[in-house]
mmCIF file of C-alpha atoms in Angstrom:
data_model
loop_
_atom_site.group_PDB
_atom_site.id
_atom_site.type_symbol
_atom_site.label_atom_id
_atom_site.label_comp_id
_atom_site.label_asym_id
_atom_site.label_seq_id
_atom_site.Cartn_x
_atom_site.Cartn_y
_atom_site.Cartn_z
ATOM 1 C CA MET A 1 -92.309 -26.879 19.540
ATOM 2 C CA THR A 2 -95.021 -29.045 18.261
ATOM 3 C CA VAL A 3 -97.033 -32.194 18.769
ATOM 4 C CA HIS A 4 -96.603 -34.777 15.936
ATOM 5 C CA ASN A 5 -99.295 -37.384 16.866
ATOM 6 C CA LEU A 6 -101.110 -39.217 19.683
ATOM 7 C CA TYR A 7 -102.067 -42.920 20.156
ATOM 8 C CA LEU A 8 -104.465 -44.420 22.794
ATOM 9 C CA PHE A 9 -104.198 -48.151 23.400
ATOM 10 C CA ASP A 10 -106.172 -50.382 25.741
ATOM 11 C CA ARG A 11 -104.885 -53.226 27.693
ATOM 12 C CA ASN A 12 -105.256 -55.833 24.801
ATOM 13 C CA GLY A 13 -103.346 -53.718 22.386
ATOM 14 C CA VAL A 14 -106.307 -52.427 20.469
ATOM 15 C CA CYS A 15 -105.633 -49.114 19.176
ATOM 16 C CA LEU A 16 -108.617 -46.959 20.558
ATOM 17 C CA HIS A 17 -107.523 -43.619 18.995
ATOM 18 C CA TYR A 18 -104.963 -42.104 16.747
ATOM 19 C CA SER A 19 -104.694 -38.474 15.756
ATOM 20 C CA GLU A 20 -101.971 -36.702 14.034
ATOM 21 C CA TRP A 21 -101.059 -32.864 13.649
ATOM 22 C CA HIS A 22 -97.732 -32.759 12.035
ATOM 23 C CA ARG A 23 -96.264 -35.843 10.557
ATOM 24 C CA LYS A 24 -93.590 -35.490 7.754
ATOM 25 C CA LYS A 25 -93.606 -38.973 6.507
ATOM 26 C CA GLN A 26 -96.016 -42.085 6.614
ATOM 27 C CA ALA A 27 -94.485 -45.303 6.713
ATOM 28 C CA GLY A 28 -96.307 -48.482 6.207
ATOM 29 C CA ILE A 29 -100.126 -49.268 6.784
ATOM 30 C CA PRO A 30 -101.761 -47.751 9.886
ATOM 31 C CA LYS A 31 -102.982 -51.045 11.243
ATOM 32 C CA GLU A 32 -99.333 -52.470 11.027
ATOM 33 C CA GLU A 33 -98.102 -49.260 12.582
ATOM 34 C CA TYR A 34 -100.386 -49.620 15.584
ATOM 35 C CA LYS A 35 -99.136 -53.240 16.208
ATOM 36 C CA LEU A 36 -95.582 -52.080 15.932
ATOM 37 C CA MET A 37 -96.061 -49.323 18.367
ATOM 38 C CA TYR A 38 -97.748 -51.386 20.942
ATOM 39 C CA GLY A 39 -95.168 -54.104 20.652
ATOM 40 C CA MET A 40 -92.384 -51.564 21.086
ATOM 41 C CA LEU A 41 -94.032 -50.262 24.093
ATOM 42 C CA PHE A 42 -94.523 -53.517 25.499
ATOM 43 C CA SER A 43 -90.982 -54.607 25.043
ATOM 44 C CA ILE A 44 -89.483 -51.162 26.474
ATOM 45 C CA ARG A 45 -91.708 -51.583 29.577
ATOM 46 C CA SER A 46 -90.418 -54.942 30.312
ATOM 47 C CA PHE A 47 -86.849 -53.897 29.495
ATOM 48 C CA VAL A 48 -87.099 -50.967 32.006
ATOM 49 C CA SER A 49 -88.501 -53.088 34.753
ATOM 50 C CA LYS A 50 -85.419 -55.465 34.355
ATOM 51 C CA MET A 51 -82.893 -52.761 34.086
ATOM 52 C CA SER A 52 -83.915 -50.399 36.988
ATOM 53 C CA PRO A 53 -81.692 -50.570 39.747
ATOM 54 C CA LEU A 54 -84.514 -49.513 42.219
ATOM 55 C CA ASP A 55 -88.137 -50.391 42.627
ATOM 56 C CA MET A 56 -89.980 -48.291 40.050
ATOM 57 C CA LYS A 57 -93.016 -46.093 40.897
ATOM 58 C CA ASP A 58 -94.142 -44.860 37.529
ATOM 59 C CA GLY A 59 -91.981 -46.966 35.276
ATOM 60 C CA PHE A 60 -91.003 -45.799 31.729
ATOM 61 C CA LEU A 61 -91.784 -42.149 31.224
ATOM 62 C CA ALA A 62 -90.184 -40.941 27.762
ATOM 63 C CA PHE A 63 -87.600 -41.704 25.270
ATOM 64 C CA GLN A 64 -86.013 -39.263 22.772
ATOM 65 C CA THR A 65 -84.120 -39.723 19.550
ATOM 66 C CA SER A 66 -82.290 -36.912 17.657
ATOM 67 C CA ARG A 67 -85.583 -35.947 15.912
ATOM 68 C CA TYR A 68 -88.517 -36.533 18.177
ATOM 69 C CA LYS A 69 -89.620 -37.442 21.807
ATOM 70 C CA LEU A 70 -92.022 -40.001 22.768
ATOM 71 C CA HIS A 71 -94.047 -39.428 25.985
ATOM 72 C CA TYR A 72 -95.914 -42.399 27.655
ATOM 73 C CA TYR A 73 -98.422 -42.571 30.275
ATOM 74 C CA GLU A 74 -100.088 -45.784 31.505
ATOM 75 C CA THR A 75 -102.953 -46.107 33.883
ATOM 76 C CA PRO A 76 -103.372 -49.051 36.275
ATOM 77 C CA THR A 77 -106.183 -50.388 34.106
ATOM 78 C CA GLY A 78 -103.692 -50.752 31.113
ATOM 79 C CA ILE A 79 -104.844 -47.817 29.057
ATOM 80 C CA LYS A 80 -101.779 -46.181 27.479
ATOM 81 C CA VAL A 81 -101.414 -42.620 26.149
ATOM 82 C CA VAL A 82 -98.551 -42.071 23.809
ATOM 83 C CA MET A 83 -97.663 -38.736 22.423
ATOM 84 C CA ASN A 84 -94.882 -37.863 19.970
ATOM 85 C CA THR A 85 -93.626 -34.310 20.207
ATOM 86 C CA ASP A 86 -90.478 -32.679 18.950
ATOM 87 C CA LEU A 87 -87.413 -32.335 21.223
ATOM 88 C CA GLY A 88 -88.135 -28.999 23.016
ATOM 89 C CA VAL A 89 -90.988 -30.389 25.068
ATOM 90 C CA GLY A 90 -90.344 -31.189 28.840
ATOM 91 C CA PRO A 91 -92.361 -33.494 31.110
ATOM 92 C CA ILE A 92 -95.931 -33.625 29.999
ATOM 93 C CA ARG A 93 -97.242 -36.534 32.336
ATOM 94 C CA ASP A 94 -100.041 -34.277 33.808
ATOM 95 C CA VAL A 95 -101.092 -33.410 30.153
ATOM 96 C CA LEU A 96 -101.296 -37.086 29.240
ATOM 97 C CA HIS A 97 -103.174 -37.741 32.497
ATOM 98 C CA HIS A 98 -105.738 -35.067 31.598
ATOM 99 C CA ILE A 99 -106.279 -36.646 28.276
ATOM 100 C CA TYR A 100 -107.043 -39.864 30.099
ATOM 101 C CA SER A 101 -109.289 -38.403 32.870
ATOM 102 C CA ALA A 102 -110.988 -35.426 31.411
ATOM 103 C CA LEU A 103 -111.322 -36.613 27.889
ATOM 104 C CA TYR A 104 -111.265 -40.438 27.545
ATOM 105 C CA VAL A 105 -113.026 -41.212 30.996
ATOM 106 C CA GLU A 106 -115.570 -38.394 30.595
ATOM 107 C CA LEU A 107 -116.437 -38.598 27.089
ATOM 108 C CA VAL A 108 -115.964 -42.385 26.296
ATOM 109 C CA VAL A 109 -116.181 -44.411 29.256
ATOM 110 C CA LYS A 110 -119.008 -42.766 30.702
ATOM 111 C CA ASN A 111 -120.869 -42.664 27.590
ATOM 112 C CA PRO A 112 -123.450 -45.668 27.506
ATOM 113 C CA LEU A 113 -123.288 -45.522 23.688
ATOM 114 C CA CYS A 114 -119.673 -45.982 23.235
ATOM 115 C CA PRO A 115 -118.466 -49.703 23.376
ATOM 116 C CA LEU A 116 -115.183 -50.145 24.990
ATOM 117 C CA GLY A 117 -112.502 -52.347 23.638
ATOM 118 C CA GLN A 118 -112.615 -51.031 20.049
ATOM 119 C CA THR A 119 -111.796 -47.804 18.291
ATOM 120 C CA VAL A 120 -113.356 -44.679 19.564
ATOM 121 C CA GLN A 121 -116.069 -43.499 17.068
ATOM 122 C CA SER A 122 -117.285 -40.584 19.159
ATOM 123 C CA GLU A 123 -116.914 -37.262 17.071
ATOM 124 C CA LEU A 124 -117.294 -35.349 20.478
ATOM 125 C CA PHE A 125 -114.111 -37.087 21.885
ATOM 126 C CA ARG A 126 -112.177 -36.502 18.620
ATOM 127 C CA SER A 127 -113.078 -32.859 18.451
ATOM 128 C CA ARG A 128 -112.499 -31.964 22.186
ATOM 129 C CA LEU A 129 -109.026 -33.958 22.025
ATOM 130 C CA ASP A 130 -108.201 -31.957 19.059
ATOM 131 C CA SER A 131 -108.821 -28.597 20.544
ATOM 132 C CA TYR A 132 -107.276 -29.604 23.745
ATOM 133 C CA VAL A 133 -103.990 -30.381 22.006
ATOM 134 C CA ARG A 134 -104.143 -27.292 19.876
ATOM 135 C CA SER A 135 -104.574 -25.243 23.068
ATOM 136 C CA LEU A 136 -101.454 -26.795 24.656
ATOM 137 C CA PRO A 137 -98.540 -24.225 25.259
ATOM 138 C CA PHE A 138 -96.107 -26.417 23.347
ATOM 139 C CA PHE A 139 -98.335 -26.807 20.341
ATOM 140 C CA SER A 140 -97.490 -24.372 17.342
ATOM 141 C CA ALA A 141 -99.537 -24.484 14.236
ATOM 142 C CA ARG A 142 -96.228 -24.246 12.215
ATOM 143 C CA ALA A 143 -94.352 -27.546 12.071
ATOM 144 C CA GLY A 144 -91.263 -26.968 13.987
ATOM 145 C CA MET B 1 -73.295 -43.323 42.907
ATOM 146 C CA ALA B 2 -75.294 -41.464 40.575
ATOM 147 C CA ILE B 3 -74.146 -43.395 37.631
ATOM 148 C CA PHE B 4 -75.561 -46.894 37.883
ATOM 149 C CA SER B 5 -73.892 -48.838 34.971
ATOM 150 C CA VAL B 6 -72.072 -48.601 31.797
ATOM 151 C CA TYR B 7 -72.576 -51.091 28.751
ATOM 152 C CA VAL B 8 -70.522 -51.312 25.413
ATOM 153 C CA VAL B 9 -72.526 -53.007 22.537
ATOM 154 C CA ASN B 10 -70.669 -54.077 19.421
ATOM 155 C CA LYS B 11 -72.290 -53.911 15.811
ATOM 156 C CA ALA B 12 -73.696 -57.196 16.033
ATOM 157 C CA GLY B 13 -75.583 -56.365 19.220
ATOM 158 C CA GLY B 14 -73.447 -58.451 21.503
ATOM 159 C CA LEU B 15 -72.495 -57.080 24.884
ATOM 160 C CA ILE B 16 -68.679 -56.551 24.919
ATOM 161 C CA TYR B 17 -68.302 -54.633 28.145
ATOM 162 C CA GLN B 18 -70.307 -54.266 31.291
ATOM 163 C CA LEU B 19 -69.697 -52.191 34.529
ATOM 164 C CA ASP B 20 -72.460 -52.209 37.230
ATOM 165 C CA SER B 21 -71.691 -49.729 40.259
ATOM 166 C CA TYR B 22 -74.856 -49.289 42.054
ATOM 167 C CA ALA B 23 -74.696 -48.252 45.748
ATOM 168 C CA PRO B 24 -78.002 -46.761 47.050
ATOM 169 C CA ARG B 25 -77.538 -43.209 47.960
ATOM 170 C CA ALA B 26 -78.790 -42.309 51.480
ATOM 171 C CA GLU B 27 -81.285 -39.333 50.958
ATOM 172 C CA ALA B 28 -82.958 -37.675 53.882
ATOM 173 C CA GLU B 29 -85.431 -34.964 53.270
ATOM 174 C CA LYS B 30 -85.416 -32.397 56.260
ATOM 175 C CA THR B 31 -87.344 -29.086 56.449
ATOM 176 C CA PHE B 32 -85.549 -26.116 57.946
ATOM 177 C CA SER B 33 -86.345 -22.587 58.360
ATOM 178 C CA TYR B 34 -84.066 -19.604 58.560
ATOM 179 C CA PRO B 35 -81.667 -19.263 60.337
ATOM 180 C CA LEU B 36 -79.774 -22.513 59.272
ATOM 181 C CA ASP B 37 -77.128 -24.037 61.503
ATOM 182 C CA LEU B 38 -75.101 -25.005 58.640
ATOM 183 C CA LEU B 39 -72.295 -23.173 56.728
ATOM 184 C CA LEU B 40 -72.788 -23.848 52.833
ATOM 185 C CA LYS B 41 -70.251 -23.343 50.249
ATOM 186 C CA LEU B 42 -70.316 -23.362 46.445
ATOM 187 C CA HIS B 43 -67.907 -26.146 45.404
ATOM 188 C CA ASP B 44 -67.468 -27.488 41.929
ATOM 189 C CA GLU B 45 -71.041 -26.296 40.732
ATOM 190 C CA ARG B 46 -72.601 -27.990 43.820
ATOM 191 C CA VAL B 47 -73.642 -26.282 47.065
ATOM 192 C CA LEU B 48 -71.981 -28.394 49.800
ATOM 193 C CA VAL B 49 -72.034 -28.235 53.631
ATOM 194 C CA ALA B 50 -68.776 -26.667 54.859
ATOM 195 C CA PHE B 51 -69.373 -26.487 58.498
ATOM 196 C CA GLY B 52 -71.912 -27.389 61.036
ATOM 197 C CA GLN B 53 -73.974 -30.563 61.676
ATOM 198 C CA ARG B 54 -77.732 -31.106 62.352
ATOM 199 C CA ASP B 55 -80.007 -33.992 62.101
ATOM 200 C CA GLY B 56 -77.695 -36.357 60.356
ATOM 201 C CA ILE B 57 -76.471 -33.782 57.698
ATOM 202 C CA ARG B 58 -72.725 -33.518 57.929
ATOM 203 C CA VAL B 59 -69.790 -31.806 56.253
ATOM 204 C CA GLY B 60 -69.795 -32.986 52.563
ATOM 205 C CA HIS B 61 -73.591 -33.299 51.968
ATOM 206 C CA ALA B 62 -74.867 -31.413 49.014
ATOM 207 C CA VAL B 63 -78.108 -29.270 48.628
ATOM 208 C CA LEU B 64 -80.536 -30.967 46.285
ATOM 209 C CA ALA B 65 -83.462 -28.665 46.172
ATOM 210 C CA ILE B 66 -84.796 -25.469 47.919
ATOM 211 C CA ASN B 67 -88.434 -25.290 48.523
ATOM 212 C CA GLY B 68 -88.984 -28.106 46.364
ATOM 213 C CA MET B 69 -87.280 -26.485 43.307
ATOM 214 C CA ASP B 70 -84.479 -28.729 41.962
ATOM 215 C CA VAL B 71 -81.247 -27.023 42.276
ATOM 216 C CA ASN B 72 -79.363 -28.908 39.508
ATOM 217 C CA GLY B 73 -81.664 -28.506 36.664
ATOM 218 C CA ARG B 74 -83.105 -31.574 35.364
ATOM 219 C CA TYR B 75 -83.800 -31.489 31.660
ATOM 220 C CA THR B 76 -80.807 -30.869 29.379
ATOM 221 C CA ALA B 77 -81.211 -30.819 25.701
ATOM 222 C CA ASP B 78 -78.987 -33.852 24.878
ATOM 223 C CA GLY B 79 -79.361 -34.586 21.150
ATOM 224 C CA LYS B 80 -78.444 -38.330 21.816
ATOM 225 C CA GLU B 81 -80.772 -41.107 22.208
ATOM 226 C CA MET B 82 -82.143 -41.195 25.682
ATOM 227 C CA LEU B 83 -84.737 -43.031 27.558
ATOM 228 C CA GLU B 84 -86.267 -41.878 30.817
ATOM 229 C CA THR B 85 -88.071 -43.528 33.725
ATOM 230 C CA ASP B 86 -88.770 -42.240 37.280
ATOM 231 C CA THR B 87 -85.778 -44.089 38.779
ATOM 232 C CA PHE B 88 -83.060 -43.914 36.109
ATOM 233 C CA LYS B 89 -82.203 -42.249 32.799
ATOM 234 C CA LEU B 90 -80.564 -44.352 29.984
ATOM 235 C CA HIS B 91 -78.358 -42.673 27.538
ATOM 236 C CA CYS B 92 -76.953 -44.076 24.374
ATOM 237 C CA TYR B 93 -74.282 -43.007 22.027
ATOM 238 C CA GLN B 94 -73.794 -44.770 18.823
ATOM 239 C CA THR B 95 -70.553 -44.317 16.990
ATOM 240 C CA LEU B 96 -70.135 -44.304 13.139
ATOM 241 C CA THR B 97 -68.595 -47.766 13.421
ATOM 242 C CA GLY B 98 -71.684 -49.058 15.060
ATOM 243 C CA ILE B 99 -70.421 -49.465 18.581
ATOM 244 C CA LYS B 100 -73.153 -48.347 21.057
ATOM 245 C CA PHE B 101 -72.080 -46.815 24.419
ATOM 246 C CA VAL B 102 -74.941 -47.231 26.961
ATOM 247 C CA VAL B 103 -74.948 -45.371 30.447
ATOM 248 C CA LEU B 104 -77.615 -45.811 32.970
ATOM 249 C CA ALA B 105 -77.567 -42.890 35.622
ATOM 250 C CA ASP B 106 -79.697 -41.070 38.181
ATOM 251 C CA PRO B 107 -82.196 -38.931 36.383
ATOM 252 C CA ARG B 108 -80.657 -35.858 37.984
ATOM 253 C CA GLN B 109 -77.094 -36.607 36.925
ATOM 254 C CA ALA B 110 -75.952 -34.018 34.451
ATOM 255 C CA GLY B 111 -73.018 -34.009 31.806
ATOM 256 C CA ILE B 112 -73.924 -37.700 30.620
ATOM 257 C CA ASP B 113 -73.270 -36.299 26.995
ATOM 258 C CA SER B 114 -69.666 -35.585 27.651
ATOM 259 C CA LEU B 115 -69.304 -38.526 29.655
ATOM 260 C CA LEU B 116 -70.391 -40.626 26.720
ATOM 261 C CA ARG B 117 -67.929 -38.936 24.420
ATOM 262 C CA LYS B 118 -65.203 -39.495 27.105
ATOM 263 C CA ILE B 119 -65.942 -43.220 27.348
ATOM 264 C CA TYR B 120 -65.511 -43.343 23.624
ATOM 265 C CA GLU B 121 -62.207 -41.609 23.888
ATOM 266 C CA ILE B 122 -61.225 -44.114 26.407
ATOM 267 C CA TYR B 123 -62.283 -46.955 24.329
ATOM 268 C CA SER B 124 -60.236 -45.820 21.556
ATOM 269 C CA ASP B 125 -57.185 -45.150 23.642
ATOM 270 C CA PHE B 126 -57.166 -48.292 25.813
ATOM 271 C CA ALA B 127 -59.103 -50.949 23.791
ATOM 272 C CA LEU B 128 -58.439 -50.217 20.247
ATOM 273 C CA LYS B 129 -54.965 -49.176 20.559
ATOM 274 C CA ASN B 130 -54.258 -52.255 22.582
ATOM 275 C CA PRO B 131 -52.531 -54.770 20.142
ATOM 276 C CA PHE B 132 -54.004 -57.749 21.916
ATOM 277 C CA TYR B 133 -57.475 -56.761 21.654
ATOM 278 C CA SER B 134 -59.657 -57.961 18.629
ATOM 279 C CA LEU B 135 -62.404 -55.703 17.424
ATOM 280 C CA GLU B 136 -66.125 -56.632 18.390
ATOM 281 C CA MET B 137 -64.734 -59.006 21.142
ATOM 282 C CA PRO B 138 -65.334 -58.653 24.855
ATOM 283 C CA ILE B 139 -63.099 -55.907 26.350
ATOM 284 C CA ARG B 140 -60.573 -57.318 28.998
ATOM 285 C CA CYS B 141 -58.154 -54.535 29.086
ATOM 286 C CA GLU B 142 -57.118 -53.342 32.491
ATOM 287 C CA LEU B 143 -56.379 -49.882 31.595
ATOM 288 C CA PHE B 144 -59.693 -49.529 30.084
ATOM 289 C CA ASP B 145 -61.441 -50.526 33.410
ATOM 290 C CA GLN B 146 -59.022 -48.207 35.334
ATOM 291 C CA ASN B 147 -59.583 -45.055 33.199
ATOM 292 C CA LEU B 148 -63.476 -45.838 32.872
ATOM 293 C CA LYS B 149 -63.776 -45.892 36.720
ATOM 294 C CA LEU B 150 -61.658 -42.764 36.989
ATOM 295 C CA ALA B 151 -63.985 -40.980 34.321
ATOM 296 C CA LEU B 152 -67.096 -42.058 36.219
ATOM 297 C CA GLU B 153 -65.771 -40.584 39.270
ATOM 298 C CA VAL B 154 -64.951 -37.220 37.511
ATOM 299 C CA ALA B 155 -68.262 -37.217 35.956
ATOM 300 C CA GLU B 156 -70.098 -37.579 39.238
ATOM 301 C CA LYS B 157 -68.265 -34.873 40.876
ATOM 302 C CA ALA B 158 -67.702 -32.347 38.396
ATOM 303 C CA GLY B 159 -70.340 -33.124 35.759
ATOM 304 C CA THR B 160 -68.228 -31.901 32.776
ATOM 305 C CA PHE B 161 -64.958 -32.615 30.979
ATOM 306 C CA GLY B 162 -62.780 -29.750 29.773
ATOM 307 C CA PRO B 163 -61.106 -30.281 26.443
ATOM 308 C CA GLY B 164 -58.005 -32.466 26.551
ATOM 309 C CA SER B 165 -58.850 -33.758 30.110
#
C-alpha cells in the first residue's frame, strides 16, 4: 500500500503544489499534466452532478482503475486536494481534510509572506507535508 | 432499488442501451435498546425482520447497521473501473471488443462485479445471438430487456451469482 503523488489546486485551476513519492512512469511535461488533471476533475465533477439520482452532499469522492485509486477532496472555497494511491487504500477523506486544514491553511494561508493564487514556495509546507504523508499508515517506503 | 441505472456503450462511444430504475428507498433511522421487540432472521446474507412490528419497521425490513457499524461491508476490492461519490457508485466493465457496461448503484450494494459479467453474458446470449441485431447498434431485443431486469432483481436480493446461473 503506498501513496503515488499529491496535487493541490486552487479554484482557478492553478496548481499550488505537487509532490510525488512513488511514480513509475513520467508522461509529458509537468505543466501540461496539471492542466490535464484539473480539466479531468472538472469534467468528472460536472458528470457526477448530472448522473446522480439524488441530491449530493459531498459529490465526487474517488475513482479507481486496475492500477491506482485517485482520491479527491474539495473545499467550499474551491481548493482541491487530489491524492493517487494504490488500490488497497480505503476512504481517506479525513486525511485530505487534514492536509487542507492543518497544513495548507495553517502554513500557507495564515502566512503573510506566502502569496495566494500561485505555486506554494514555502519550504516549511513542503517538508511538513512530506513528513505527514510518510507517517500515514498506508504509506510504505517500498513501492507496492 | 439499490441499482439505479445500467448503460451499454459501444466502441465508438455511442449509447446503445439504457435502463433507469430509480425508486427512492425509504430509510428510517431508529435507535433501540435491548430487548428488541422484533424477531430477526438471517436470510440470503441479509438480516431481515421475521416477526414483530415497531415504529414503522415491518416484516421484510433489513438491518443496515448496528451501533453505526455498517453490516454489509462497503469496500470490496473490485479490480474493475469504479467511480465513487457519496450518493452512488459507478462501475464500468470494458470487454475485449470495446463494449463498455456501466452500472450506477447504491454505494452499499455488493456483487456489482459479478453483475457486470452477468450483463455481458446476457448481452452475448440475447443481443449478439439475435440474427436481427446488428453490432454497435442500439439494442432493441425484448429478451435482453427481460433477462436484464431479472438479473438486476437477483443481484439486489442475493448479491452474487453462482456459476451457470
